[in-house]
Coordinates of C-alpha atoms and ligand atoms in Angstrom, one line a residue:
M877 CA -19.4 -11.1 -34.6
N878 CA -21.5 -10.8 -31.4
A879 CA -20.1 -8.8 -28.5
L880 CA -21.3 -7.1 -25.3
I881 CA -19.8 -3.7 -24.8
A882 CA -20.3 -1.8 -21.6
V883 CA -20.5 2.0 -22.1
L884 CA -19.6 4.2 -19.1
P885 CA -20.0 7.9 -20.2
G886 CA -19.1 9.3 -16.7
D887 CA -18.9 13.0 -15.9
G888 CA -18.3 16.4 -17.5
I889 CA -17.4 16.0 -21.2
G890 CA -17.4 12.2 -20.9
P891 CA -21.0 11.7 -22.2
E892 CA -20.4 14.2 -25.0
V893 CA -17.3 12.5 -26.4
V894 CA -18.7 8.9 -25.7
A895 CA -21.8 9.8 -27.8
E896 CA -19.6 10.3 -30.8
G897 CA -17.5 7.2 -30.1
V898 CA -20.7 5.1 -29.9
R899 CA -22.0 6.6 -33.3
V900 CA -18.7 5.5 -34.9
L901 CA -18.9 2.1 -33.3
E902 CA -22.4 1.5 -34.4
A903 CA -21.6 2.7 -38.0
V904 CA -18.7 0.2 -38.2
A905 CA -20.8 -2.6 -36.8
E906 CA -23.6 -2.0 -39.4
R907 CA -21.1 -1.8 -42.2
H908 CA -19.4 -5.1 -41.3
G909 CA -22.6 -6.9 -40.1
H910 CA -21.5 -7.2 -36.5
D911 CA -24.0 -7.6 -33.7
F912 CA -22.7 -5.4 -30.8
T913 CA -24.9 -5.0 -27.7
L914 CA -24.1 -1.7 -26.0
K915 CA -25.2 -1.3 -22.4
S916 CA -24.7 1.9 -20.5
A917 CA -24.2 2.3 -16.8
D918 CA -23.5 5.0 -14.2
F919 CA -19.9 5.4 -13.2
G920 CA -18.0 8.2 -11.4
G921 CA -19.6 11.3 -10.0
V922 CA -23.0 10.6 -11.6
A923 CA -23.0 7.2 -9.8
I924 CA -22.1 8.9 -6.5
D925 CA -25.1 11.2 -7.0
A926 CA -27.4 8.3 -7.9
V927 CA -26.4 5.7 -5.4
G928 CA -23.6 7.1 -3.3
D929 CA -20.8 4.9 -4.8
P930 CA -18.6 5.8 -7.8
L931 CA -18.5 2.1 -8.9
P932 CA -21.9 0.5 -8.1
R933 CA -22.0 -3.3 -7.9
S934 CA -24.3 -3.4 -11.0
T935 CA -21.8 -1.4 -13.1
L936 CA -18.9 -3.6 -12.0
D937 CA -21.0 -6.7 -12.8
L938 CA -21.8 -5.4 -16.3
C939 CA -18.2 -4.7 -16.9
L940 CA -17.1 -8.2 -15.8
L941 CA -19.7 -9.7 -18.1
S942 CA -18.6 -7.6 -21.1
D943 CA -16.1 -8.2 -23.8
A944 CA -14.9 -4.6 -23.6
I945 CA -15.6 -1.4 -21.8
L946 CA -15.8 2.1 -23.4
L947 CA -15.3 4.8 -20.8
G948 CA -15.5 8.6 -21.2
A949 CA -14.1 10.4 -18.2
I950 CA -14.9 10.9 -14.5
G951 CA -14.5 13.5 -11.9
G952 CA -15.3 17.1 -11.2
P953 CA -15.0 19.8 -8.5
Q954 CA -18.4 18.9 -7.0
W955 CA -17.2 15.5 -5.9
G956 CA -14.1 16.6 -4.1
G957 CA -15.4 15.7 -0.6
S958 CA -13.3 14.6 2.4
D959 CA -14.0 10.9 2.1
P960 CA -11.4 9.7 -0.5
L961 CA -13.2 6.4 -1.1
R962 CA -16.3 8.3 -2.3
R963 CA -14.4 10.3 -4.9
P964 CA -14.9 9.4 -8.6
E965 CA -11.2 8.6 -8.9
A966 CA -11.5 5.8 -6.3
G967 CA -14.1 4.2 -8.5
L968 CA -11.7 4.2 -11.5
L969 CA -8.8 2.7 -9.4
R970 CA -11.2 -0.1 -8.2
L971 CA -12.5 -0.7 -11.7
R972 CA -9.0 -1.1 -13.1
R973 CA -8.0 -3.4 -10.2
D974 CA -11.2 -5.5 -10.4
L975 CA -10.9 -5.9 -14.1
G976 CA -7.2 -6.9 -13.7
V977 CA -6.1 -4.5 -16.4
Y978 CA -2.5 -4.0 -15.4
A979 CA -1.1 -2.6 -18.7
N980 CA -2.2 0.8 -20.0
L981 CA -1.3 1.3 -23.7
R982 CA -1.1 4.9 -24.9
P983 CA 0.0 5.3 -28.5
V984 CA 1.3 8.7 -29.5
S985 CA 1.8 9.7 -33.1
V986 CA 1.6 13.1 -34.6
H987 CA -0.4 13.5 -37.8
P988 CA 1.4 16.0 -40.1
A989 CA -1.7 18.1 -40.3
L990 CA -1.7 18.6 -36.6
R991 CA 2.0 19.4 -36.1
S992 CA 1.3 23.0 -35.7
A993 CA -1.2 22.3 -32.8
S994 CA 1.8 21.1 -30.8
P995 CA 3.7 23.5 -28.6
L996 CA 6.9 21.9 -30.0
R997 CA 8.7 22.9 -33.2
P998 CA 7.3 20.9 -36.1
E999 CA 10.8 19.5 -37.0
L1000 CA 11.0 17.8 -33.6
L1001 CA 7.8 15.9 -34.3
E1002 CA 8.8 14.4 -37.6
G1003 CA 8.5 10.6 -37.4
V1004 CA 7.1 10.5 -33.8
D1005 CA 5.4 7.1 -33.4
L1006 CA 5.6 5.7 -29.9
V1007 CA 3.6 3.6 -27.5
F1008 CA 3.7 4.0 -23.7
V1009 CA 2.9 0.9 -21.7
R1010 CA 2.2 2.1 -18.2
E1011 CA 1.8 -0.3 -15.2
L1012 CA -1.6 0.4 -14.0
T1013 CA -2.6 -1.6 -10.9
G1014 CA 0.5 -1.4 -8.6
G1015 CA 3.0 1.0 -7.2
I1016 CA 2.4 4.1 -5.1
Y1017 CA -1.2 4.7 -6.2
F1018 CA -2.3 1.4 -4.6
G1019 CA 0.1 1.2 -1.6
T1020 CA -1.0 1.7 2.0
K1021 CA -1.7 5.3 2.9
T1022 CA -1.2 6.9 6.3
R1023 CA -2.0 10.3 7.6
D1024 CA -1.8 12.0 11.0
A1025 CA -1.9 15.6 12.1
T1026 CA 1.6 16.4 10.9
S1027 CA 2.7 13.7 8.5
A1028 CA 1.5 11.5 5.6
S1029 CA 2.9 8.6 3.6
D1030 CA 2.1 6.6 0.5
L1031 CA 3.8 3.2 0.1
C1032 CA 5.2 2.2 -3.2
S1033 CA 5.7 -1.5 -3.7
Y1034 CA 6.1 -3.8 -6.7
T1035 CA 6.6 -7.6 -7.0
V1036 CA 8.7 -9.3 -9.6
A1037 CA 5.5 -10.9 -11.1
E1038 CA 3.9 -7.4 -11.5
V1039 CA 6.9 -6.1 -13.4
E1040 CA 7.3 -9.2 -15.5
R1041 CA 3.7 -9.3 -16.8
V1042 CA 3.6 -5.6 -17.9
T1043 CA 7.1 -6.0 -19.4
R1044 CA 5.9 -9.0 -21.5
V1045 CA 3.0 -6.8 -22.9
A1046 CA 5.4 -4.1 -23.8
A1047 CA 8.0 -6.5 -25.3
R1048 CA 5.4 -8.3 -27.5
L1049 CA 4.3 -4.9 -28.8
A1050 CA 7.9 -3.8 -29.4
R1051 CA 8.6 -7.1 -31.3
A1052 CA 5.6 -6.3 -33.6
R1053 CA 6.8 -2.8 -34.2
R1054 CA 10.3 -1.5 -34.5
G1055 CA 11.9 -3.9 -32.0
K1056 CA 13.0 -1.4 -29.4
L1057 CA 12.0 -1.1 -25.8
T1058 CA 12.9 1.7 -23.4
S1059 CA 12.3 1.0 -19.7
I1060 CA 12.0 4.0 -17.5
D1061 CA 12.7 4.0 -13.7
K1062 CA 14.5 5.9 -10.9
S1063 CA 17.0 3.1 -10.0
N1064 CA 19.6 5.5 -8.7
V1065 CA 17.2 6.3 -5.8
L1066 CA 14.3 3.9 -5.4
E1067 CA 14.5 0.3 -4.4
T1068 CA 11.3 -0.5 -6.4
S1069 CA 13.1 0.9 -9.4
R1070 CA 16.2 -1.3 -8.8
L1071 CA 13.9 -4.4 -8.7
W1072 CA 12.1 -3.1 -11.8
R1073 CA 15.4 -2.7 -13.8
E1074 CA 16.8 -6.1 -12.7
T1075 CA 13.5 -7.8 -13.6
V1076 CA 13.2 -6.1 -17.0
T1077 CA 16.9 -6.9 -17.8
R1078 CA 16.5 -10.6 -16.9
L1079 CA 13.2 -11.2 -18.6
M1080 CA 14.2 -9.5 -21.8
A1081 CA 17.4 -11.5 -22.1
A1082 CA 15.5 -14.8 -21.4
E1083 CA 12.4 -14.2 -23.5
F1084 CA 13.0 -11.4 -25.9
P1085 CA 16.6 -11.5 -27.0
D1086 CA 15.6 -10.1 -30.4
V1087 CA 14.2 -6.9 -28.9
K1088 CA 16.7 -4.1 -28.1
V1089 CA 16.4 -2.8 -24.5
E1090 CA 17.5 0.5 -23.1
H1091 CA 17.0 1.8 -19.5
A1092 CA 16.5 5.4 -18.7
L1093 CA 16.0 7.5 -15.5
V1094 CA 12.7 9.2 -15.4
D1095 CA 14.1 12.7 -15.0
S1096 CA 16.3 12.6 -18.1
A1097 CA 13.6 10.6 -20.0
A1098 CA 11.2 13.5 -19.3
M1099 CA 13.7 15.8 -21.1
H1100 CA 14.5 13.4 -24.0
L1101 CA 10.8 12.9 -24.7
I1102 CA 10.7 16.6 -25.7
R1103 CA 14.1 16.8 -27.3
R1104 CA 14.1 13.6 -29.4
P1105 CA 10.6 12.0 -29.3
A1106 CA 11.1 10.2 -32.6
D1107 CA 13.8 8.0 -31.1
Y1108 CA 11.3 6.1 -29.0
D1109 CA 9.4 3.0 -30.0
V1110 CA 7.8 1.3 -27.0
I1111 CA 8.3 2.7 -23.5
V1112 CA 7.4 0.7 -20.4
T1113 CA 7.3 2.3 -17.0
E1114 CA 5.7 2.1 -13.5
N1115 CA 2.3 3.6 -12.6
M1116 CA 3.1 7.1 -11.4
F1117 CA 6.0 7.8 -13.8
G1118 CA 3.7 6.6 -16.6
D1119 CA 0.8 8.8 -15.4
I1120 CA 3.0 11.9 -15.6
L1121 CA 5.0 11.1 -18.7
T1122 CA 2.0 10.2 -20.8
D1123 CA 0.4 13.5 -20.2
E1124 CA 3.7 15.1 -21.2
A1125 CA 3.8 12.9 -24.4
S1126 CA 0.2 13.8 -25.3
M1127 CA 1.3 17.4 -25.9
L1128 CA 3.5 16.1 -28.7
A1129 CA 0.2 15.3 -30.4
G1130 CA -1.1 18.8 -29.8
S1131 CA -4.0 18.3 -27.4
L1132 CA -5.1 15.9 -24.6
G1133 CA -8.2 15.6 -26.7
V1134 CA -6.7 13.4 -29.5
S1135 CA -5.0 10.6 -27.5
P1136 CA -6.6 7.2 -26.9
S1137 CA -5.8 4.5 -24.4
A1138 CA -6.3 0.8 -23.9
S1139 CA -6.0 -1.0 -20.5
L1140 CA -5.4 -4.7 -20.8
G1141 CA -4.9 -7.7 -18.6
D1142 CA -4.3 -11.4 -19.3
G1143 CA -7.4 -12.0 -21.4
T1144 CA -8.9 -10.0 -24.3
R1145 CA -11.2 -7.9 -22.2
G1146 CA -10.1 -4.3 -22.0
L1147 CA -11.0 -0.9 -20.8
Y1148 CA -10.8 1.8 -23.4
E1149 CA -10.8 5.6 -22.7
P1150 CA -9.4 8.8 -24.0
I1151 CA -6.5 9.9 -21.8
H1152 CA -8.1 13.3 -20.9
G1153 CA -10.3 13.9 -17.9
S1154 CA -13.8 15.3 -17.6
A1155 CA -12.7 18.9 -18.5
P1156 CA -15.2 20.7 -16.2
D1157 CA -14.1 24.0 -17.8
I1158 CA -15.7 23.1 -21.1
A1159 CA -18.3 20.6 -20.1
G1160 CA -21.9 21.0 -21.4
R1161 CA -20.8 23.4 -24.2
G1162 CA -20.5 20.7 -27.0
I1163 CA -17.0 21.8 -27.9
A1164 CA -14.9 18.9 -26.6
N1165 CA -12.7 17.0 -29.0
P1166 CA -14.0 13.4 -29.5
I1167 CA -11.0 12.1 -31.5
G1168 CA -9.4 10.5 -28.4
T1169 CA -12.6 8.6 -27.7
I1170 CA -13.1 7.6 -31.4
L1171 CA -9.5 6.3 -31.6
S1172 CA -10.1 4.4 -28.3
V1173 CA -13.0 2.7 -30.1
A1174 CA -10.5 1.6 -32.7
L1175 CA -8.2 0.2 -30.0
L1176 CA -11.2 -1.7 -28.6
L1177 CA -12.0 -3.3 -31.9
R1178 CA -8.3 -4.2 -32.4
H1179 CA -7.3 -5.5 -28.9
S1180 CA -10.6 -6.9 -27.4
L1181 CA -12.5 -8.1 -30.5
G1182 CA -9.6 -8.8 -32.9
L1183 CA -11.2 -6.7 -35.6
E1184 CA -8.0 -5.2 -37.2
T1185 CA -9.6 -4.1 -40.5
E1186 CA -12.4 -2.2 -38.7
A1187 CA -9.9 -0.6 -36.3
A1188 CA -7.8 0.6 -39.2
E1189 CA -10.8 1.9 -41.0
I1190 CA -11.7 4.1 -38.1
E1191 CA -8.1 5.4 -37.7
S1192 CA -7.8 6.3 -41.4
A1193 CA -11.3 7.9 -41.3
V1194 CA -10.1 10.1 -38.4
Y1195 CA -6.9 11.0 -40.2
R1196 CA -8.7 11.8 -43.5
A1197 CA -11.2 14.0 -41.6
V1198 CA -8.2 15.8 -40.0
E1199 CA -6.6 16.2 -43.4
A1200 CA -9.9 17.6 -44.7
G1201 CA -9.8 20.3 -42.0
L1202 CA -11.6 18.8 -39.0
R1203 CA -10.6 21.0 -36.1
T1204 CA -12.3 21.3 -32.7
A1205 CA -11.5 24.4 -30.6
D1206 CA -8.5 22.8 -28.8
I1207 CA -6.7 22.1 -32.1
A1208 CA -8.1 25.1 -34.1
S1209 CA -4.7 26.8 -34.2
A1210 CA -3.5 24.0 -36.5
S1211 CA -5.9 25.1 -39.2
V1212 CA -5.2 27.0 -42.4
N1213 CA -8.2 28.9 -41.3
A1214 CA -7.0 29.4 -37.7
G1215 CA -9.7 30.1 -35.3
A1216 CA -12.5 28.2 -37.2
W1217 CA -13.6 25.1 -35.4
V1218 CA -16.4 22.6 -35.2
S1219 CA -18.5 21.2 -32.4
T1220 CA -18.2 17.8 -30.8
R1221 CA -21.1 16.5 -32.9
E1222 CA -19.8 18.0 -36.1
A1223 CA -16.5 16.4 -35.5
G1224 CA -18.3 13.0 -35.1
D1225 CA -20.2 13.8 -38.4
A1226 CA -16.9 14.5 -40.2
V1227 CA -15.4 11.1 -39.1
L1228 CA -18.6 9.3 -40.0
A1229 CA -18.6 11.0 -43.5
Q1230 CA -15.1 9.6 -44.1
L1231 CA -16.1 6.1 -43.0
G1232 CA -18.5 6.2 -46.0
Ligands
NAD547 P1 -8.7 17.4 -18.0 O1 -8.0 16.4 -18.9 O2 -10.1 17.1 -17.7 O3 -8.5 18.8 -18.7 C1 -7.3 19.5 -18.8 C2 -7.4 20.6 -19.9 O4 -7.5 20.0 -21.2 C3 -8.7 21.4 -19.7 O5 -8.4 22.8 -20.1 C4 -9.7 20.8 -20.7 O6 -10.6 21.7 -21.2 C5 -8.8 20.3 -21.8 N1 -9.3 19.1 -22.4 C6 -9.3 17.9 -21.9 N2 -10.0 17.0 -22.7 C7 -10.3 17.7 -23.8 C8 -11.1 17.4 -25.0 N3 -11.5 16.2 -25.3 N4 -11.3 18.4 -25.9 C9 -10.9 19.7 -25.7 N5 -10.2 20.0 -24.6 C10 -9.9 19.1 -23.6 O7 -7.8 17.4 -16.7 P2 -8.1 18.2 -15.3 O8 -8.8 19.5 -15.6 O9 -6.9 18.2 -14.5 O10 -9.2 17.3 -14.5 C11 -10.6 17.5 -14.6 C12 -11.2 16.3 -13.8 O11 -11.0 15.1 -14.6 C13 -10.7 16.1 -12.4 O12 -11.8 15.8 -11.6 C14 -9.8 14.9 -12.6 O13 -9.7 14.1 -11.5 C15 -10.5 14.1 -13.7 N6 -9.7 13.2 -14.5 C16 -10.3 12.1 -14.9 C17 -9.6 11.2 -15.7 C18 -10.2 9.9 -16.1 O14 -11.5 9.9 -16.1 N7 -9.5 8.9 -16.6 C19 -8.3 11.5 -16.1 C20 -7.7 12.7 -15.8 C21 -8.4 13.6 -14.9

């Protein structure tokens, strides 16, 4: 298969983890005879330094031409200036909006070998296998912002169409999994959440009567996610609740470093990135965990290129490497030989070795 893949390493540990993701992608392409063209471009803080814009026109054009985009992470303290539009995060919001990727998928499963890396008791993690579908291009992050000397406001708004399209993505996923969808809102307080709940209820009854739906308030869901995480199958929620809950859920898996994500719209083009940020505290030391990025490559192959076999090969290579003792510093406590850990590059080597 031919495909054009945009590679945006970004800032901090982004280039370090993306390098390992690219090695795995190239190895799989060679093994299966695919012809992937990988093109890198500046994005985030490095693009601000180069041309004064976190999302240069040439980078956006490349992404719009591509079949899929692999992103590392963006941001860092040196780009915290007063103009919010020149911050790296503004580039990421624009990229998601301009690509029309409104559904952010974040699978969370806990490999038995990594249970002890989680701050939760191992018995709570048994059977955890859930997917968050976070609405990504609406809500309070995109609403009108105001500020004067003594007050500030951020508008949260949603349309029925925005809620419907992300619910359909989540419901299709639930149908292909264990057939259960949990929708999270704050409908006892927020008008947008009442619209959200009514829309989800109506759409599910009309289009997905075979999928079991439950509604939960965000505050109690935050608690249940820790108390009984194995009960969840697919969770759909709005942008800000999803942002917060997915970081919470990532701790089930032990580290921010192991969780992948896929951002999808109506077509097959998607944006794939680990859920962590640029980790300025460890950047440049070659110790970041590349597993989240490598698993994001698997999601890219599955969702944008339809290459399920190749995606599954990468996932099982990662799990076999973990079983064989692969531990970067962030998950080293989950090691029989606690404290011993490998570099980012060595972690990539370990996955490549399992790919054969
Ligand atoms: P972070 O995710 O970068 O780091 C949080 C903690 O997790 C740090 O201690 C870090 O060392 C650790 N960590 C993260 N990824 C890791 C990995 N792969 N391996 C080992 N340890 C890892 O979050 P933060 O510190 O709040 O943010 C740092 C910068 O990243 C900020 O500028 C923020 O805006 C940005 N950010 C970007 C994205 C993105 O690019 N999508 C997401 C979140 C934060």
